[in-house]
């Protein structure tokens, strides 16, 4: 029996368990705390998913996570391969690296781990739960205003592997996050999904002629590299 533990330390903190290549179950921090978008991973969450197969921390073969928010009070801690504790936040990883080897301490028990690129984790959650043996994978979100490689990814899945292809530099996810509070829907982190849902009920504004311009890659913005200025101009045109 091979047990893989997946963790998300940031907002929407979560723990998931994969046994012999199959997803067994998962739990989010907000389900336990009743706090929307709650961050962090607790031992209680890990025990919950391990309990689904009557396993213990000692039985975990490997741990994977896509980001880490350091706090000295963390119940689950990340260490470098040389044994030095990571005392900084981990957000961005070069997409072509895929992952970085490290260790994770749970209840004082050290486990081999991999720090996975944020968008590679997004692609994995879709590809590995799909019925496909081959698939093109595209991910897009608002991970970083000044980091195009943290906002989108093209990858392809084949068999049991996913290969990062390239970062298209598409940052339209940032605009969903930016425009959500401007429309009075609430903070982007919490309510961008609401705006995305409402978009399906909208009507195309024929007066807006720059959709191709505003949908272009960050790397193609020769005239305006600033994401904030680019976003402000888009809002001005659309509003």
mmCIF file of N, CA and C in Angstrom, residues 11-13 29-31 33-39 189-191 194:
data_model
loop_
_atom_site.group_PDB
_atom_site.id
_atom_site.type_symbol
_atom_site.label_atom_id
_atom_site.label_comp_id
_atom_site.label_asym_id
_atom_site.label_seq_id
_atom_site.Cartn_x
_atom_site.Cartn_y
_atom_site.Cartn_z
ATOM 1 N N UNK A 11 -4.442 29.799 1.682
ATOM 2 C CA UNK A 11 -5.893 29.920 1.822
ATOM 3 C C UNK A 11 -6.554 28.658 1.279
ATOM 4 N N UNK A 12 -7.700 28.326 1.807
ATOM 5 C CA UNK A 12 -8.346 27.044 1.505
ATOM 6 C C UNK A 12 -7.448 25.881 1.935
ATOM 7 N N UNK A 13 -6.841 26.031 3.110
ATOM 8 C CA UNK A 13 -5.956 24.994 3.624
ATOM 9 C C UNK A 13 -6.631 23.632 3.569
ATOM 10 N N UNK A 29 -9.647 23.090 5.805
ATOM 11 C CA UNK A 29 -9.594 23.746 7.117
ATOM 12 C C UNK A 29 -10.898 24.463 7.445
ATOM 13 N N UNK A 30 -11.516 25.077 6.436
ATOM 14 C CA UNK A 30 -12.727 25.848 6.695
ATOM 15 C C UNK A 30 -13.892 24.976 7.148
ATOM 16 N N UNK A 31 -13.869 23.691 6.801
ATOM 17 C CA UNK A 31 -14.921 22.790 7.245
ATOM 18 C C UNK A 31 -14.852 22.555 8.745
ATOM 19 N N UNK A 33 -13.066 24.812 10.986
ATOM 20 C CA UNK A 33 -13.091 26.082 11.724
ATOM 21 C C UNK A 33 -14.344 26.895 11.449
ATOM 22 N N UNK A 34 -15.040 26.577 10.358
ATOM 23 C CA UNK A 34 -16.206 27.339 9.884
ATOM 24 C C UNK A 34 -15.815 28.764 9.516
ATOM 25 N N UNK A 35 -14.544 28.962 9.169
ATOM 26 C CA UNK A 35 -14.042 30.267 8.731
ATOM 27 C C UNK A 35 -13.733 30.159 7.240
ATOM 28 N N UNK A 36 -14.401 30.969 6.419
ATOM 29 C CA UNK A 36 -14.221 30.916 4.977
ATOM 30 C C UNK A 36 -12.772 31.175 4.594
ATOM 31 N N UNK A 37 -12.250 30.350 3.700
ATOM 32 C CA UNK A 37 -10.892 30.488 3.169
ATOM 33 C C UNK A 37 -9.815 30.296 4.238
ATOM 34 N N UNK A 38 -10.130 29.614 5.314
ATOM 35 C CA UNK A 38 -9.173 29.417 6.408
ATOM 36 C C UNK A 38 -7.866 28.828 5.890
ATOM 37 N N UNK A 39 -6.765 29.297 6.440
ATOM 38 C CA UNK A 39 -5.438 28.861 6.003
ATOM 39 C C UNK A 39 -4.871 27.804 6.948
ATOM 40 N N UNK A 189 -10.291 37.679 -3.304
ATOM 41 C CA UNK A 189 -9.915 36.368 -2.802
ATOM 42 C C UNK A 189 -11.133 35.521 -2.462
ATOM 43 N N UNK A 190 -12.178 36.171 -1.944
ATOM 44 C CA UNK A 190 -13.364 35.448 -1.504
ATOM 45 C C UNK A 190 -14.459 35.378 -2.558
ATOM 46 N N UNK A 191 -14.548 36.404 -3.411
ATOM 47 C CA UNK A 191 -15.719 36.514 -4.268
ATOM 48 C C UNK A 191 -15.438 36.523 -5.771
ATOM 49 N N UNK A 194 -17.694 34.393 -7.704
ATOM 50 C CA UNK A 194 -19.034 34.927 -7.943
ATOM 51 C C UNK A 194 -19.061 35.707 -9.249
#
